[in-house]
Each structure stands twice: as C-alpha cells, then as structure tokens.
XYZ file of C-alpha atoms in Angstrom:
690
model
C 78.042 124.026 20.345
C 76.999 125.989 17.289
C 79.556 127.395 14.866
C 80.516 131.064 15.082
C 81.365 133.174 12.056
C 81.844 136.792 11.062
C 84.340 139.406 9.916
C 87.459 140.205 11.950
C 90.572 142.204 11.156
C 93.704 140.069 10.866
C 97.216 141.484 11.212
C 99.306 140.272 8.279
C 102.693 142.032 8.521
C 104.283 145.427 8.971
C 103.835 146.306 5.294
C 100.309 145.083 4.647
C 99.021 145.738 8.163
C 95.412 144.899 9.103
C 93.002 143.284 6.637
C 89.351 142.268 6.959
C 88.835 138.520 6.706
C 85.829 136.238 7.209
C 86.408 133.808 10.102
C 84.560 130.576 10.902
C 84.870 128.722 14.219
C 84.196 125.048 13.456
C 83.336 123.693 16.915
C 82.914 120.094 15.801
C 86.355 119.868 14.175
C 88.062 122.242 16.616
C 89.280 124.516 13.834
C 89.466 128.267 13.293
C 89.351 128.962 9.564
C 89.387 132.208 7.630
C 88.479 133.235 4.080
C 89.014 136.368 1.991
C 85.303 137.174 2.298
C 81.986 135.513 3.048
C 81.347 134.742 -0.618
C 84.444 132.502 -0.772
C 83.349 130.483 2.264
C 82.596 127.424 0.101
C 86.147 127.420 -1.260
C 89.324 126.207 0.438
C 90.114 128.381 3.484
C 93.078 130.755 3.269
C 94.250 129.578 6.672
C 93.380 127.032 9.371
C 94.380 126.708 13.036
C 93.969 123.615 15.186
C 92.519 124.858 18.494
C 93.441 121.837 20.637
C 96.160 123.023 22.976
C 95.863 126.631 21.794
C 95.973 129.714 24.011
C 93.484 132.542 23.407
C 94.605 135.816 24.971
C 92.911 139.242 25.016
C 95.571 141.845 24.203
C 96.527 144.617 26.607
C 97.099 146.985 23.653
C 93.412 147.929 23.483
C 89.922 146.544 24.139
C 89.422 145.153 20.607
C 92.501 142.989 19.919
C 93.172 139.355 20.851
C 95.545 136.588 19.794
C 95.136 132.887 19.064
C 98.387 130.972 19.711
C 98.187 127.432 18.319
C 100.148 124.529 19.777
C 102.040 124.369 16.464
C 103.524 127.806 17.168
C 101.407 129.625 14.576
C 99.675 132.780 15.769
C 96.724 134.870 14.596
C 96.500 138.464 15.794
C 92.873 139.538 15.419
C 90.804 142.635 16.102
C 87.046 142.864 16.655
C 84.906 145.964 16.082
C 84.400 146.570 19.806
C 85.037 145.099 23.258
C 81.722 143.230 23.336
C 82.428 141.412 20.068
C 85.955 140.560 21.233
C 84.582 139.010 24.422
C 82.099 136.968 22.372
C 84.847 135.538 20.133
C 87.301 134.957 22.976
C 84.783 133.099 25.153
C 83.596 130.852 22.278
C 87.168 130.105 21.215
C 88.195 129.269 24.775
C 85.235 126.891 25.233
C 86.010 125.103 21.960
C 89.731 124.941 22.789
C 89.110 123.464 26.240
C 86.711 120.844 24.863
C 89.107 119.564 22.193
C 92.164 119.729 24.444
C 90.427 117.577 27.069
C 89.242 115.167 24.381
C 92.801 114.616 23.165
C 93.969 114.057 26.743
C 91.342 111.357 27.306
C 91.942 109.559 24.019
C 95.753 109.597 24.114
C 97.895 108.294 26.984
C 100.866 110.471 27.972
C 103.829 110.063 25.671
C 107.035 108.777 27.195
C 109.573 111.437 26.344
C 112.991 110.226 25.232
C 114.656 112.911 27.335
C 112.578 112.036 30.393
C 113.356 108.325 30.238
C 117.064 108.905 29.743
C 117.191 111.475 32.490
C 115.479 109.155 34.945
C 117.736 106.180 34.194
C 120.619 105.448 36.532
C 123.243 105.768 33.803
C 122.465 109.350 32.761
C 124.918 112.129 33.577
C 122.081 113.925 35.351
C 121.347 111.074 37.745
C 125.063 110.472 38.325
C 125.498 114.119 39.245
C 122.698 114.103 41.816
C 120.627 110.896 41.777
C 117.847 112.190 44.007
C 117.168 115.140 41.748
C 116.499 113.781 38.312
C 113.812 114.923 35.900
C 111.020 112.845 37.381
C 111.699 114.029 40.915
C 111.736 117.600 39.666
C 108.237 117.400 38.276
C 106.977 115.586 41.380
C 108.815 117.764 43.850
C 105.916 119.892 44.961
C 103.022 117.537 44.337
C 102.974 115.574 47.601
C 103.839 118.617 49.665
C 101.120 120.680 48.029
C 98.623 117.912 48.780
C 99.609 117.896 52.430
C 99.269 121.655 52.593
C 95.839 121.595 50.944
C 94.580 119.098 53.537
C 95.118 121.562 56.356
C 91.901 123.107 57.534
C 93.354 126.397 58.713
C 96.445 127.932 57.175
C 98.664 129.901 59.568
C 99.020 133.652 58.923
C 102.530 133.127 57.563
C 101.536 130.259 55.269
C 103.297 132.015 52.369
C 106.599 131.303 54.115
C 106.125 127.576 53.600
C 105.109 128.152 49.986
C 108.249 130.202 49.525
C 110.335 127.335 50.900
C 108.749 124.887 48.473
C 109.337 127.300 45.615
C 112.987 127.604 46.570
C 113.284 123.810 46.713
C 111.653 123.460 43.281
C 113.958 126.112 41.944
C 116.972 124.155 43.180
C 115.679 121.038 41.443
C 115.184 122.939 38.218
C 118.633 124.488 38.435
C 120.217 121.049 38.786
C 118.220 119.846 35.812
C 119.546 122.711 33.691
C 123.101 122.102 34.875
C 122.837 118.394 34.144
C 121.676 119.040 30.581
C 124.347 121.644 29.943
C 127.101 119.341 31.259
C 126.369 116.929 28.432
C 128.754 117.005 25.442
C 127.832 119.212 22.485
C 127.725 116.193 20.168
C 127.139 112.482 20.377
C 124.203 110.172 21.050
C 122.831 112.454 23.759
C 124.019 116.062 23.488
C 123.238 119.303 25.277
C 121.731 120.586 22.009
C 119.328 117.651 21.689
C 115.932 118.955 20.541
C 114.006 117.252 23.342
C 116.429 118.470 26.000
C 116.263 122.035 24.714
C 112.473 121.790 24.848
C 112.706 120.423 28.391
C 114.897 123.361 29.429
C 112.492 125.878 27.939
C 109.435 124.155 29.456
C 110.925 123.935 32.926
C 111.909 127.593 32.844
C 108.426 128.594 31.668
C 106.909 126.477 34.455
C 108.995 128.192 37.113
C 108.106 131.593 35.688
C 104.416 130.703 35.811
C 104.692 129.459 39.400
C 106.471 132.644 40.408
C 103.742 134.752 38.799
C 101.095 132.801 40.727
C 103.039 133.179 43.960
C 103.310 136.912 43.427
C 99.540 137.158 42.951
C 99.130 135.407 46.314
C 101.482 137.956 47.862
C 99.412 140.820 46.480
C 96.157 139.290 47.713
C 97.641 138.663 51.142
C 98.866 142.252 51.356
C 95.530 143.686 50.231
C 93.653 141.643 52.874
C 95.976 142.953 55.553
C 95.724 146.573 54.454
C 92.072 146.533 53.444
C 90.688 147.414 50.039
C 92.628 150.018 48.115
C 90.767 153.199 47.116
C 90.649 153.931 43.396
C 93.511 156.033 42.100
C 96.048 155.038 44.749
C 99.189 153.029 44.117
C 100.120 149.967 46.121
C 103.339 149.940 48.121
C 106.020 147.651 46.793
C 106.334 144.174 48.167
C 109.631 142.384 48.060
C 110.513 141.021 44.616
C 109.228 137.697 43.382
C 111.308 134.685 44.368
C 114.126 135.167 41.859
C 114.886 132.339 39.515
C 118.426 131.078 39.603
C 120.746 132.665 37.133
C 120.368 130.161 34.283
C 122.753 132.230 32.237
C 125.746 131.071 34.305
C 125.286 127.520 32.952
C 126.204 125.634 36.070
C 129.031 127.906 37.226
C 129.459 128.729 40.888
C 127.194 131.539 42.002
C 128.595 133.568 44.906
C 125.404 135.595 44.967
C 123.163 132.553 45.373
C 123.155 132.695 49.188
C 121.426 136.068 49.000
C 118.836 135.166 46.411
C 116.083 134.409 48.890
C 116.381 137.901 50.338
C 114.924 141.026 48.790
C 117.401 143.389 47.199
C 118.274 146.181 49.587
C 116.859 149.440 48.228
C 117.368 152.839 49.862
C 114.280 154.175 51.598
C 113.993 157.256 49.390
C 114.158 155.033 46.323
C 111.339 152.826 47.640
C 109.133 155.897 48.063
C 110.009 157.114 44.597
C 109.457 153.783 42.866
C 106.114 153.220 44.563
C 104.616 155.705 42.138
C 103.423 158.017 44.902
C 105.363 160.975 43.519
C 103.405 163.725 41.815
C 103.432 163.347 38.056
C 103.698 167.083 37.508
C 106.215 168.655 35.096
C 109.442 169.772 36.724
C 111.229 172.992 35.871
C 114.952 172.264 35.544
C 117.325 174.908 36.858
C 120.126 175.315 34.320
C 122.525 176.289 37.112
C 122.138 172.802 38.602
C 123.527 171.137 35.474
C 127.246 170.490 35.136
C 129.337 168.981 32.363
C 128.913 165.226 32.230
C 131.932 163.332 33.532
C 130.394 159.856 33.284
C 132.275 157.644 30.841
C 130.558 154.270 30.628
C 133.064 152.491 28.443
C 131.785 149.191 27.184
C 133.676 145.947 27.790
C 135.560 144.221 25.033
C 134.554 140.925 23.467
C 135.843 138.821 26.355
C 132.673 139.120 28.395
C 130.576 138.046 25.416
C 132.845 135.132 24.493
C 132.592 133.717 28.012
C 128.796 133.764 27.819
C 128.310 132.339 24.333
C 126.405 129.377 25.785
C 123.902 131.888 27.145
C 123.148 133.094 23.633
C 122.899 129.479 22.409
C 120.438 128.721 25.169
C 118.401 131.822 24.320
C 118.352 130.980 20.619
C 117.002 127.509 21.391
C 113.781 129.168 22.572
C 113.298 131.649 19.716
C 111.638 131.344 16.335
C 112.257 133.306 13.157
C 110.215 136.488 13.137
C 109.434 136.277 16.853
C 108.728 139.618 18.537
C 111.429 140.176 21.171
C 109.668 143.054 22.943
C 108.898 140.927 25.994
C 111.848 138.536 25.815
C 114.153 138.998 28.800
C 117.712 139.187 27.507
C 120.721 138.282 29.689
C 122.033 141.203 31.717
C 125.659 140.953 30.593
C 124.783 142.209 27.076
C 123.305 145.443 28.444
C 124.809 148.840 27.816
C 125.303 150.865 30.987
C 122.644 153.476 30.204
C 118.973 153.795 29.378
C 117.517 154.021 25.878
C 116.258 157.510 26.795
C 119.821 158.677 27.348
C 120.886 157.108 24.056
C 118.338 159.291 22.239
C 120.143 162.351 23.660
C 123.175 161.389 21.561
C 121.297 162.645 18.495
C 122.171 166.141 19.784
C 125.906 165.534 20.289
C 126.677 168.148 17.603
C 124.575 171.106 18.768
C 126.555 173.488 16.530
C 125.318 171.661 13.415
C 121.787 171.524 14.833
C 121.644 175.278 15.529
C 123.280 176.083 12.186
C 120.246 174.670 10.340
C 118.243 177.842 10.902
C 121.200 179.984 9.697
C 120.577 178.847 6.122
C 119.838 181.803 3.861
C 117.426 179.863 1.630
C 114.975 176.988 1.986
C 117.318 174.821 -0.097
C 120.252 175.598 2.168
C 118.241 174.807 5.296
C 117.108 171.413 3.969
C 120.711 170.508 3.050
C 121.894 171.593 6.501
C 119.239 169.434 8.140
C 120.395 166.391 6.122
C 123.997 167.096 7.132
C 123.036 167.294 10.799
C 120.808 164.180 10.524
C 123.541 162.011 8.998
C 126.156 163.077 11.556
C 123.874 162.276 14.522
C 124.139 158.455 14.496
C 127.818 157.676 15.059
C 127.925 158.931 18.670
C 125.114 156.543 19.649
C 127.559 153.616 19.669
C 129.701 153.483 22.823
C 131.837 150.612 21.584
C 132.457 148.203 18.728
C 130.230 145.519 20.269
C 126.464 145.622 19.846
C 124.995 146.040 23.304
C 121.451 146.896 24.286
C 120.498 149.916 26.428
C 118.102 149.413 29.357
C 114.432 149.253 28.392
C 113.026 152.427 29.991
C 110.503 152.053 32.812
C 107.171 153.779 32.194
C 107.394 157.257 33.708
C 111.194 157.305 33.438
C 112.632 160.650 32.305
C 115.999 162.043 31.216
C 117.092 165.691 31.147
C 120.266 167.271 29.826
C 121.470 170.318 27.934
C 124.359 171.575 25.798
C 126.036 174.965 25.710
C 127.569 176.120 22.459
C 129.498 179.390 21.966
C 127.821 181.548 19.338
C 131.168 181.960 17.589
C 131.426 178.186 17.084
C 128.013 178.079 15.418
C 128.884 181.010 13.193
C 132.039 179.239 12.008
C 130.026 176.213 10.937
C 127.874 178.174 8.496
C 128.499 176.858 4.999
C 129.957 179.459 2.674
C 130.087 179.395 -1.078
C 133.779 178.691 -1.416
C 135.255 175.716 -3.187
C 135.778 172.198 -1.862
C 135.931 172.181 1.946
C 135.877 169.810 4.865
C 134.445 169.946 8.361
C 137.230 168.892 10.682
C 137.889 168.821 14.373
C 137.509 171.773 16.707
C 138.199 171.618 20.436
C 135.053 172.171 22.544
C 135.483 174.961 25.090
C 135.965 174.019 28.721
C 133.267 174.322 31.372
C 135.052 177.332 32.890
C 135.233 179.070 29.507
C 131.520 178.474 28.886
C 130.623 179.976 32.266
C 132.668 183.064 31.461
C 130.984 183.460 28.081
C 127.543 183.471 29.698
C 125.164 185.199 27.275
C 127.546 184.500 24.368
C 126.402 180.861 24.386
C 123.398 179.147 22.866
C 121.692 176.549 25.067
C 120.025 173.418 23.690
C 117.727 171.686 26.199
C 116.635 168.043 25.960
C 113.959 166.059 27.781
C 112.827 162.451 27.169
C 110.079 160.403 28.808
C 108.852 156.830 28.533
C 105.171 157.518 27.886
C 103.916 153.962 27.333
C 104.869 150.419 28.345
C 102.855 148.358 25.819
C 103.792 149.362 23.193
C 107.117 150.759 24.494
C 106.912 154.366 23.279
C 109.509 157.027 24.103
C 108.969 160.743 23.551
C 111.814 163.241 23.337
C 112.008 166.974 22.765
C 114.897 169.420 22.247
C 114.871 173.167 21.760
C 117.112 176.185 21.337
C 114.928 179.078 22.465
C 117.452 181.739 21.355
C 117.247 180.514 17.758
C 113.493 179.739 17.888
C 113.898 176.091 16.847
C 112.801 172.791 18.385
C 112.400 169.122 17.537
C 109.675 166.805 18.854
C 109.711 163.034 18.267
C 108.137 159.815 19.473
C 109.654 156.384 18.826
C 108.349 152.872 19.353
C 111.003 150.156 19.074
C 109.985 146.714 17.755
C 112.584 143.929 17.908
C 112.476 140.713 15.884
C 114.631 137.596 15.848
C 116.132 137.038 12.380
C 118.290 133.962 12.918
C 121.884 135.093 13.350
C 120.849 138.718 13.883
C 118.240 140.840 15.643
C 116.333 143.585 13.825
C 114.978 146.685 15.554
C 112.355 148.769 13.752
C 111.984 152.387 14.859
C 108.271 153.181 14.469
C 107.347 156.841 14.774
C 108.413 160.221 13.446
C 109.996 163.506 14.417
C 109.229 167.114 13.497
C 111.819 169.898 13.419
C 110.257 173.368 13.676
C 112.156 176.475 12.517
C 109.912 179.213 13.877
C 111.937 182.039 12.302
C 111.072 180.664 8.880
C 107.679 179.067 9.596
C 108.974 175.679 8.399
C 108.443 172.121 9.645
C 110.608 169.161 8.645
C 109.167 165.701 9.239
C 111.567 162.753 9.398
C 111.731 159.088 10.378
C 114.513 156.848 11.715
C 116.263 153.848 10.101
C 116.121 150.258 11.304
C 119.012 148.856 13.332
C 120.447 145.330 13.148
C 122.631 143.478 15.646
C 124.646 141.137 13.419
C 126.756 138.019 14.172
C 125.233 137.550 17.606
C 127.113 134.251 18.113
C 130.584 135.611 17.339
C 131.424 139.328 17.373
C 128.105 141.196 17.524
C 128.077 144.543 15.733
C 125.479 147.104 14.681
C 124.501 148.306 11.245
C 121.686 150.573 10.105
C 119.349 149.760 7.245
C 116.296 150.995 5.425
C 115.058 154.089 3.673
C 114.064 157.277 5.484
C 112.470 160.452 4.177
C 112.654 164.103 5.192
C 109.937 166.479 3.979
C 109.148 170.177 4.269
C 105.622 170.781 2.979
C 105.957 174.568 2.954
C 109.093 174.813 0.794
C 108.551 171.737 -1.372
C 111.996 170.326 -0.580
C 112.486 166.689 0.422
C 115.324 164.276 1.041
C 115.506 160.531 0.500
C 118.214 158.708 2.467
C 119.066 154.997 2.207
C 121.127 153.138 4.797
C 122.570 150.119 2.966
C 123.072 146.821 4.762
C 126.124 144.811 3.763
C 125.452 142.286 0.975
C 126.315 138.634 1.579
C 129.399 138.825 -0.650
C 131.604 141.906 -0.886
C 130.392 145.447 -0.384
C 131.197 148.096 2.206
C 129.903 148.337 5.741
C 127.734 151.201 7.014
C 127.212 152.706 3.565
C 124.658 155.483 3.136
C 123.428 157.364 0.056
C 120.887 160.114 -0.371
C 119.697 163.072 -2.338
C 117.947 166.361 -1.649
C 115.291 167.278 -4.200
C 113.082 170.244 -5.001
C 109.788 168.486 -5.655
C 108.147 171.282 -7.659
C 110.879 171.337 -10.305
C 112.006 167.734 -9.695
C 115.585 168.996 -9.396
C 118.261 167.239 -7.321
C 120.208 169.943 -5.459
C 122.544 167.734 -3.398
C 123.769 164.146 -3.351
C 125.442 162.395 -0.437
C 127.397 159.160 -0.117
C 129.821 157.572 2.321
C 129.636 155.794 5.695
C 127.451 157.061 8.529
C 130.223 156.353 11.087
C 133.236 157.448 9.016
C 133.435 159.952 6.128
C 130.501 161.538 4.276
C 130.738 163.289 0.908
C 128.233 165.997 -0.044
C 128.105 167.021 -3.712
C 126.062 170.130 -4.506
C 124.405 171.111 -7.786
C 126.784 174.101 -7.935
C 129.679 171.675 -8.427
C 131.083 172.097 -4.929
C 131.986 169.126 -2.755
C 132.309 168.871 1.011
C 133.685 166.035 3.146
C 132.693 165.429 6.756
C 135.051 163.200 8.737
C 132.946 161.979 11.658
C 135.969 160.482 13.408
C 137.398 164.008 13.752
C 134.148 165.848 14.341
C 134.103 167.236 17.879
C 131.463 165.925 20.267
C 130.037 168.402 22.757
C 129.508 166.849 26.175
C 126.045 167.112 27.612
C 125.318 168.791 30.933
C 123.358 166.862 33.559
C 122.387 167.366 37.174
C 124.247 165.441 39.895
C 122.438 162.289 41.045
C 121.399 163.818 44.369
C 119.517 166.594 42.541
C 117.783 164.305 40.083
C 114.181 163.158 40.300
C 113.993 159.500 41.506
C 112.515 158.584 38.110
C 115.436 160.182 36.265
C 117.259 157.531 34.199
C 120.663 157.592 35.867
C 119.257 157.622 39.380
C 116.620 155.003 38.598
C 119.153 152.556 37.092
C 122.050 153.460 39.419
C 122.189 150.041 41.154
C 122.169 148.184 37.832
C 124.832 150.443 36.334
C 127.092 150.207 39.394
C 126.817 146.405 39.410
C 127.625 146.166 35.694
C 130.577 148.509 36.155
C 131.867 146.225 38.936
C 131.219 143.123 36.749
C 128.705 141.793 39.294
C 126.282 140.344 36.775
C 124.125 138.536 39.369
C 123.487 141.693 41.361
C 122.775 143.677 38.202
C 120.219 141.045 37.186
C 118.500 141.209 40.578
C 118.293 145.008 40.587
C 116.980 145.006 37.011
C 114.386 142.352 37.825
C 113.204 144.364 40.839
C 112.584 147.467 38.736
C 110.784 145.565 35.990
C 108.637 143.569 38.413
C 107.538 146.734 40.166
C 106.556 148.194 36.823
C 104.453 145.125 36.010
C 102.785 145.163 39.430
C 101.769 148.802 39.117
C 100.464 148.162 35.619
C 98.289 145.293 36.877
C 96.967 147.476 39.672
C 96.089 150.296 37.270
C 94.272 147.800 35.071
C 92.295 146.398 38.015
C 91.307 149.842 39.328
C 90.752 151.387 35.893
C 93.287 154.118 36.647
C 94.900 155.530 33.485
C 98.608 156.330 33.462
C 99.361 160.048 33.654
C 102.397 161.221 31.704
C 104.590 164.035 32.977
C 105.909 165.958 29.977
C 104.180 164.603 26.868
C 100.551 164.699 25.717
C 99.037 162.193 23.299
C 97.778 163.838 20.117
C 96.375 161.441 17.518
C 98.891 158.646 16.998
C 101.800 160.684 18.343
C 103.067 162.355 21.513
C 103.821 166.067 21.837
C 105.797 167.929 24.514
C 103.460 169.813 26.878
C 105.170 173.214 26.386
C 106.652 173.216 22.870
C 108.364 176.339 21.663
C 105.745 176.935 18.978
C 103.117 177.525 21.703
C 105.330 180.088 23.423
C 106.997 181.895 20.515
C 104.779 182.894 17.564
C 105.793 181.544 14.182
C 106.987 184.219 11.756
C 106.357 184.118 8.040
C 109.346 185.787 6.339
C 109.099 186.788 2.727
C 111.574 184.943 0.501
C-alpha cells in the first residue's frame, strides 16, 4: 500500500473555521499526519491520528466533507475539493484502518475486563439479582440462536418475527445489566460510577442501537420486496417503529408501559397519511378568521421532576466529552418543554406594539433606538419557567403559524416622546371580543416558521405587518455543545428587519444560550456579543449579554450602545437585566426604564388543531405534549421516537433515490433562507427624503 498525501481543508473551531493543511497517510505505520504545508513535511507533524480502530465516515452535510474518528476519541473533520477526491481519501483511509485494526486483533489476545469478570462471578450483585442474565450471557445471548437461524436453508416469510423476538430477549438482558450496575452503591470497591462499568453501559446501549438500526434496514428491504421497487420521487409508507429500547432513564424502576413496548404506537389514520410525506408541499394561505386567541398554557413543572431523574443526567454525562456536539444526542424526554422550537421563536413577537412602533420613529436615530428597545424586550417571554427545559427539535417540513392583533391606539401610545424621564409600564391587552369590534382599527402581525433543513438543523421564520409596510426575515441554526456542568447553544444565522416606508434594512444576530447547573437546579442565561447594523443610515448597535462571573456579579446582565458610525457618536446607552428592568440613557440627557415584569404580553392567535395542517407544530407533537402534560414519560418517549424515526427513514429514502427535499415557505438564497412572498416583493420600497 503506497502512501497518500495532498492538501485538505481541516475544521479547527468556530472562530478559525476551515484551514488548508497538508495531509499524509502513512500506510506502514497506520498514521494520518498533517502539516501546515508541503514544505514543512520534513518537520514534526502538527497532528497525528492512530488509524487502528478508527471510523472514517463521509458526512451527510455535503459531498466533500468526511470525518476521521480515532479510537482515542480525537476527531478530524476534513473537506476535499470535490466528491471524487473525498471518495479517494475515504477508501484509502478505510483500507489502511481495516488492515491495522485486524493486525492488532491477531497480535493481542482479548483483554479480560475487570467489570466483565466481576459481573460474571457468583458474588456480584448482578449475578445475585438474576444469575442467568449476567454480562457474559448478555453478550452471548443471540450468538447460538443466530447460528441456528443462519443454518436454515429457507427462511419463512415472517422470519422477521423471530428476529424481533430475539431482539426483545437481548433487550431484556441489556436492561437487567443496566439495572444491576445502577443498583450498586455510589462509592466503595465496586461502584455504579466505576469507569469500566460506565463504559460497559455506554457500549451495551450503542450495541443495541446498532442492532435496532440493522433490524430496521431489514424491515425496509422486506417491505420494498413485497411492494416492488419504488419509483423515483415517491415517499415510502411508514412501517411500525423500530423495536424500542427499554427506558434506560428510569434506572431500574417499574415500567407500567413496558407491556406495550413491543407494539407500535397507535397513530390516527389521518396522522399516518400526513406523516408519510405524501402531502403536497405547496404554500398554504391562512385565513385570519380561522385564528382565535391562544388559550394553551403549557406551564412547566417545578424542580421535583428533575430531582427525581438526577441519575438520568449522571448517566448521560458519563457518555459525553467536553466540547462534544450535542446535535444528535438524544436527551431524556422528561427535560423537554411542551412545545416546539418553532413556536418558541414566535415569542420574539410577544410585544407587537413595540415591534410596530419601530417604523413610527421620526428619524433614523430614533428608529434604530426603537429597534434596540424592541430587541432587548423580546427574550424574557421565551422562558416558560425558572427551570431550563429544551423545546422539541422540529421535524423537517414542520411549520408554525400564528398572528397578533394590536389596536392602533395602543401602538400610538407607545411612541416615545421628548418629555423627561419616563417608564414603560403595564397596560391591559384588549379582549378578543374588543379586538373583533375594532376590526379595521387594529394592526395585524403575521408569523410563519418552517424547519427547512435537518442536517444542519436550520429554522426559518418570517413576520410582517402589511399595514405598516414592515417585515422581518431570519434563519437560525442551533449548535449545542457539552461544557461540563452546563450546555451551550450557539445561534448561527441572522435576521433582517425591513422598513419599507423608509427604505431601511436592519441586520441582526442572536446571542448564545447556556443551560447552567444541569445537575442541581438548571437555569438559562444568555451570553455573547450581538450587532445590529443599518447600512443606509450609518447607525449601528453593539449589545453584550454578560454571563455571570465565577465569584460575585449579577445574573442576566446586558449592556449596549447605539452609535452613529459616520460621526462616531454614541446616541444611546443601555444597561440592566434582559428579564427584569432595562435602563435607556439618551444623549439628550433623558432616561427611560422598562420593567419587563410589568410589560404586557399580547397573546398570539392560532388555528384550532382540527384546522391545522398535519405538519403544523402543535398537531404534529400533540401526542408527545399530551403525554408530558399527563406525566406519562414513557408514552411521550415512544411518540417522540416514532416521529424522529420516521424523519430519519424518509431522509434515507431521499438519499437513496436522489430526491431533494422541497421546502414549503422558504427559498434558499446563498447561505440563508428567505420567505417565498416577502413584503418587499409585494410592496415597493419608498425612498423618503430626510
């Protein structure tokens, strides 16, 4: 095997990004080395990976990227110039990896694991609990049976039934293994937090996941043989879910739902049709008369539910590494918020009066300050409780629609005048009946969101007030990372607010979010620096969300300033807490306080479930939400798994048939996503003289 070398792009980190590096595949030593450039090849390499036991995986992001995951846990994310070059590198790396992995296996006898030997001894708590189902029997459970099955010349038509039975038996063995480990004391000679036992738990779970994936592939093949080859562009009908793994998160507790786990989750017929992807992906015109004031109040549970499941978090942490990307990590269902991420984005519009009032500004300076005021008051409503919980990850194709009605008199009263120190305080939102009577005396703000991509998970959302000729278009990609005792979420993407009356565009980004103290009382804080810019007027704003220092300091602190770039003049400064009180100090000497705890929240208007599209968030996640509301965590987990598995199956089918995903409301333009009928394409932009 000759050595392979050449330039590849290597992903370093979020700040530095991609960099060209010179890579050398040393087949004889089984090493992948890289240098700054070809000229430095004779020097010490900048990095080296042992390929024995490594996994080389082409990425599903694009046709150029692939990853090399070493057995040590180190990972290289690489990008070739084209698909052909990627295939060349991947195939050579895989050949080298296989050769050196097999060589190690031949030269080294299997190691006798301390955990294995203890688990198989008669004195271990595991063997005392159920002697016939210790660790050794678990790993041998299917071997003899699989051999007997493979010896059969002709498999019966329902041969998958027997495989399913064996899978269920193996799952039971693995569940007992997990229970046995978790019944051990937390300290002592052999504890439940022993490094080898934690590794055994993680390995056994990964093995069962892999077996379930393989079994599901067999199901798909069996179904395709029965139905014949699928024509290109069609979508397969849903099979029953994969054999569900036992709920490891209950840590050995009784599972009343376990008797139903071998059965598919009952799904209404109309929902099956909708989730099969056979629905037309054409934009839907929403009738405003169908929307009514939202009465749903998904209050989040107190800390009790989290305290009871702390061992779940401990178990999850035992499988994570610092800096690990959590995008594809399945989190336990009990920490979920009872709504989709798409619906959470709608909370940015909970103060439509402040949003509409932006365009009322008499000058460019006033409008930029108003936008900053609206921006900073838009975050507090996103939290439905004191505990950090995670919204549902949207399914690709999922949508969410809503609207707000705001009396024109309420917007007029929120216009900032030039009087002395003032404060924005509470006003009572008008009732639904009052809004209907006002009719044309109300402004309407419409909102639509869509999950436009699965990998990466990109959401697009758009809001407009046609009467005031203003709209906002944004796309966001969330990236989660494990940071030890907290989880960080980076919001990649940007938004653009268009004020068509003034011919102005304001670009803005979103701060990072952190779930802190995940082992005790988890809570959310925002962090990072965001910028707002208006190229036409030359005004910009710099806003910093401060994370709490290790010692002392306030929580949720935010500071910022609005500047006129041409004259380098600061026209407004802001400080305070993004979920409490904000202080705005203007260059004129005036000061204004905004008490967010007293600021009225306008309820959104949504259609009843029966009038919603089957891919609409609330209807799509109804079974999960109902189960969480009834504290039936097992059922919620099953319903959630069914939705996610169907998404993965459709994605695999699209990949196999080369069928691209068709979005419904958003169109990809460059690196971003734009609403298909933005207001600026319908209403011409005016250019007022100032």
